[in-house]
Short mmCIF file of C-alpha atoms in Angstrom, two decimals:
data_model
loop_
_atom_site.label_atom_id
_atom_site.label_comp_id
_atom_site.label_asym_id
_atom_site.label_seq_id
_atom_site.Cartn_x
_atom_site.Cartn_y
_atom_site.Cartn_z
CA UNK A 1 15.05 18.71 -0.47
CA UNK A 2 13.53 17.63 2.85
CA UNK A 3 10.53 16.03 1.16
CA UNK A 4 12.74 13.87 -1.01
CA UNK A 5 14.94 12.78 1.97
CA UNK A 6 11.86 11.85 3.96
CA UNK A 7 10.43 9.75 1.06
CA UNK A 8 13.75 8.13 0.66
CA UNK A 9 14.09 7.29 4.36
CA UNK A 10 10.53 6.15 4.80
CA UNK A 11 10.95 4.02 1.62
CA UNK A 12 13.89 2.19 3.22
CA UNK A 13 11.91 1.83 6.44
CA UNK A 14 8.97 0.21 4.41
CA UNK A 15 11.30 -2.09 2.56
CA UNK A 16 12.90 -3.24 5.82
CA UNK A 17 9.55 -3.64 7.46
CA UNK A 18 8.31 -5.89 4.40
CA UNK A 19 11.70 -7.96 4.68
CA UNK A 20 11.14 -8.64 8.41
CA UNK A 21 7.34 -9.43 8.04
CA UNK A 22 8.17 -11.67 5.03
CA UNK A 23 10.67 -13.54 7.16
CA UNK A 24 8.21 -13.85 10.02
CA UNK A 25 5.42 -15.19 7.93
CA UNK A 26 7.56 -17.53 5.64
CA UNK A 27 7.37 -20.55 7.95
CA UNK A 28 3.64 -20.64 7.60
CA UNK A 29 3.14 -19.22 4.04
CA UNK A 30 6.19 -20.52 2.07
CA UNK A 31 5.22 -24.22 2.05
CA UNK A 32 4.30 -26.57 -0.72
CA UNK A 33 0.67 -26.48 0.18
CA UNK A 34 0.31 -22.77 0.66
CA UNK A 35 -1.54 -20.96 -2.15
CA UNK A 36 -0.60 -17.43 -0.91
CA UNK A 37 2.77 -15.86 -0.05
CA UNK A 38 3.96 -13.33 2.57
CA UNK A 39 4.23 -10.76 -0.20
CA UNK A 40 0.48 -11.44 -1.10
CA UNK A 41 -0.57 -10.46 2.51
CA UNK A 42 1.91 -7.55 2.66
CA UNK A 43 0.48 -6.17 -0.66
CA UNK A 44 -3.14 -6.37 0.46
CA UNK A 45 -2.29 -4.78 3.83
CA UNK A 46 -0.29 -1.95 1.98
CA UNK A 47 -3.09 -1.38 -0.47
CA UNK A 48 -5.67 -1.16 2.29
CA UNK A 49 -3.50 1.44 4.15
CA UNK A 50 -2.95 3.40 0.95
CA UNK A 51 -6.62 3.45 0.23
CA UNK A 52 -7.12 4.76 3.89
CA UNK A 53 -4.65 7.72 3.32
CA UNK A 54 -5.49 8.57 -0.46
CA UNK A 55 -8.13 11.08 0.52
CA UNK A 56 -6.08 13.24 2.86
CA UNK A 57 -3.03 12.91 0.39
CA UNK A 58 -5.10 14.20 -2.61
CA UNK A 59 -7.19 16.71 -0.51
CA UNK A 60 -6.04 17.33 2.87
CA UNK A 61 -9.24 19.35 3.73
CA UNK A 62 -10.79 15.87 3.75
CA UNK A 63 -9.73 15.59 7.24
CA UNK A 64 -11.42 18.85 8.17
CA UNK A 65 -8.15 20.40 9.35
CA UNK A 66 -7.68 24.18 9.48
CA UNK A 67 -6.52 25.47 6.14
CA UNK A 68 -3.07 26.54 7.33
CA UNK A 69 -2.40 22.77 8.48
CA UNK A 70 -3.22 21.37 5.05
CA UNK A 71 0.29 21.57 3.78
CA UNK A 72 1.59 19.53 6.65
CA UNK A 73 -1.14 16.93 6.35
CA UNK A 74 -0.55 16.55 2.59
CA UNK A 75 3.25 16.39 3.16
CA UNK A 76 3.11 13.67 5.78
CA UNK A 77 0.45 11.62 4.15
CA UNK A 78 2.42 11.69 0.91
CA UNK A 79 5.65 10.73 2.52
CA UNK A 80 3.79 7.87 4.28
CA UNK A 81 2.07 6.56 0.98
CA UNK A 82 4.82 7.15 -1.43
CA UNK A 83 7.72 6.42 0.82
CA UNK A 84 6.73 4.00 3.51
CA UNK A 85 3.90 2.18 1.81
CA UNK A 86 5.82 2.36 -1.57
CA UNK A 87 8.76 0.58 0.03
CA UNK A 88 6.42 -1.72 1.97
CA UNK A 89 4.54 -3.22 -1.04
CA UNK A 90 6.12 -4.87 -3.88
CA UNK A 91 4.14 -6.02 -6.89
CA UNK A 92 7.31 -6.83 -8.96
CA UNK A 93 8.14 -9.57 -6.41
CA UNK A 94 4.63 -10.69 -6.45
CA UNK A 95 4.66 -11.17 -10.21
CA UNK A 96 7.89 -13.08 -9.97
CA UNK A 97 6.39 -15.38 -7.41
CA UNK A 98 3.33 -15.82 -9.63
CA UNK A 99 5.52 -16.69 -12.60
CA UNK A 100 7.48 -19.13 -10.62
CA UNK A 101 4.36 -20.89 -9.44
CA UNK A 102 3.33 -21.13 -13.10
CA UNK A 103 6.55 -22.58 -14.21
CA UNK A 104 6.24 -25.08 -11.44
CA UNK A 105 2.81 -26.11 -12.64
CA UNK A 106 1.09 -24.73 -9.59
CA UNK A 107 -1.89 -23.13 -11.38
CA UNK A 108 -4.07 -22.26 -8.31
CA UNK A 109 -1.19 -20.55 -6.63
CA UNK A 110 -0.34 -18.82 -9.85
CA UNK A 111 -3.91 -17.36 -10.23
CA UNK A 112 -3.86 -16.49 -6.50
CA UNK A 113 -0.55 -14.57 -6.84
CA UNK A 114 -1.29 -12.99 -10.18
CA UNK A 115 -5.03 -12.23 -10.66
CA UNK A 116 -6.52 -12.41 -7.09
CA UNK A 117 -3.67 -10.39 -5.74
CA UNK A 118 -4.27 -7.59 -8.22
CA UNK A 119 -8.00 -7.54 -7.78
CA UNK A 120 -7.63 -8.01 -4.01
CA UNK A 121 -5.37 -5.01 -3.82
CA UNK A 122 -7.90 -2.86 -5.64
CA UNK A 123 -10.64 -4.03 -3.34
CA UNK A 124 -8.38 -3.47 -0.26
CA UNK A 125 -7.68 0.16 -1.34
CA UNK A 126 -11.45 0.75 -1.82
CA UNK A 127 -12.07 -0.70 1.63
CA UNK A 128 -9.39 1.58 3.00
CA UNK A 129 -10.99 4.62 1.36
CA UNK A 130 -14.47 3.53 2.63
CA UNK A 131 -13.12 3.16 6.18
CA UNK A 132 -11.74 6.82 5.94
CA UNK A 133 -15.23 8.08 4.93
CA UNK A 134 -16.77 6.10 7.74
CA UNK A 135 -14.23 7.27 10.31
CA UNK A 136 -14.33 11.05 9.32
CA UNK A 137 -17.94 11.13 8.08
CA UNK A 138 -17.08 13.02 4.89
CA UNK A 139 -15.85 12.57 1.45
CA UNK A 140 -14.20 15.25 -0.42
CA UNK A 141 -13.36 14.55 -4.00
CA UNK A 142 -9.75 14.06 -4.60
CA UNK A 143 -7.70 16.83 -6.19
CA UNK A 144 -4.90 15.51 -8.47
CA UNK A 145 -2.01 16.35 -8.19
CA UNK A 146 -1.93 17.64 -4.56
CA UNK A 147 -1.11 21.30 -5.33
CA UNK A 148 0.00 21.94 -1.82
CA UNK A 149 3.28 20.14 -2.23
CA UNK A 150 4.44 22.31 -5.10
#
C-alpha cells in the first residue's frame, strides 16, 4: 500500500513539475517560429533521467549496494521512474501537439514533435543508461520484472 501511495504522490509531483516548467518555457518555445515545444524538452529530459535510473530499477545490485539494501534501492528507483518521471513526461500531449502542427500545415514542427521526439527520447534514454555505466563503472544486465518489489 505504501508503494502505491508513493507512486501516486510522486506522479502528482512530476505532473506539477511538468506544468510549471511548461509555463516557464512557453514564452520562448510556444511561438510561431519555434519548431519544438516545452513538452518536447521535458520528454527528452525525462527519458534521459529514466535511462539513468533503469539499471538500478531493474537490478539494484548494479549500484554495488549491499544485498540487504537492494529492496530499498529498487523501491525508490521504481517510485521515481514510474511515479515522478511517469508524471513528468507526457507523450500523449506531445502527439496532440504534433497533430495540431500537422493540421496547421507546419510540417517541420510536426516531424520534430512526432518523429524526432520519439527517436530523441530513445537516444536520451540510452545516453542516460550509458552515463550510469560511466559513473558506476559497471553494467549488470537488467532483470525484468524487478522481483525485489513482490
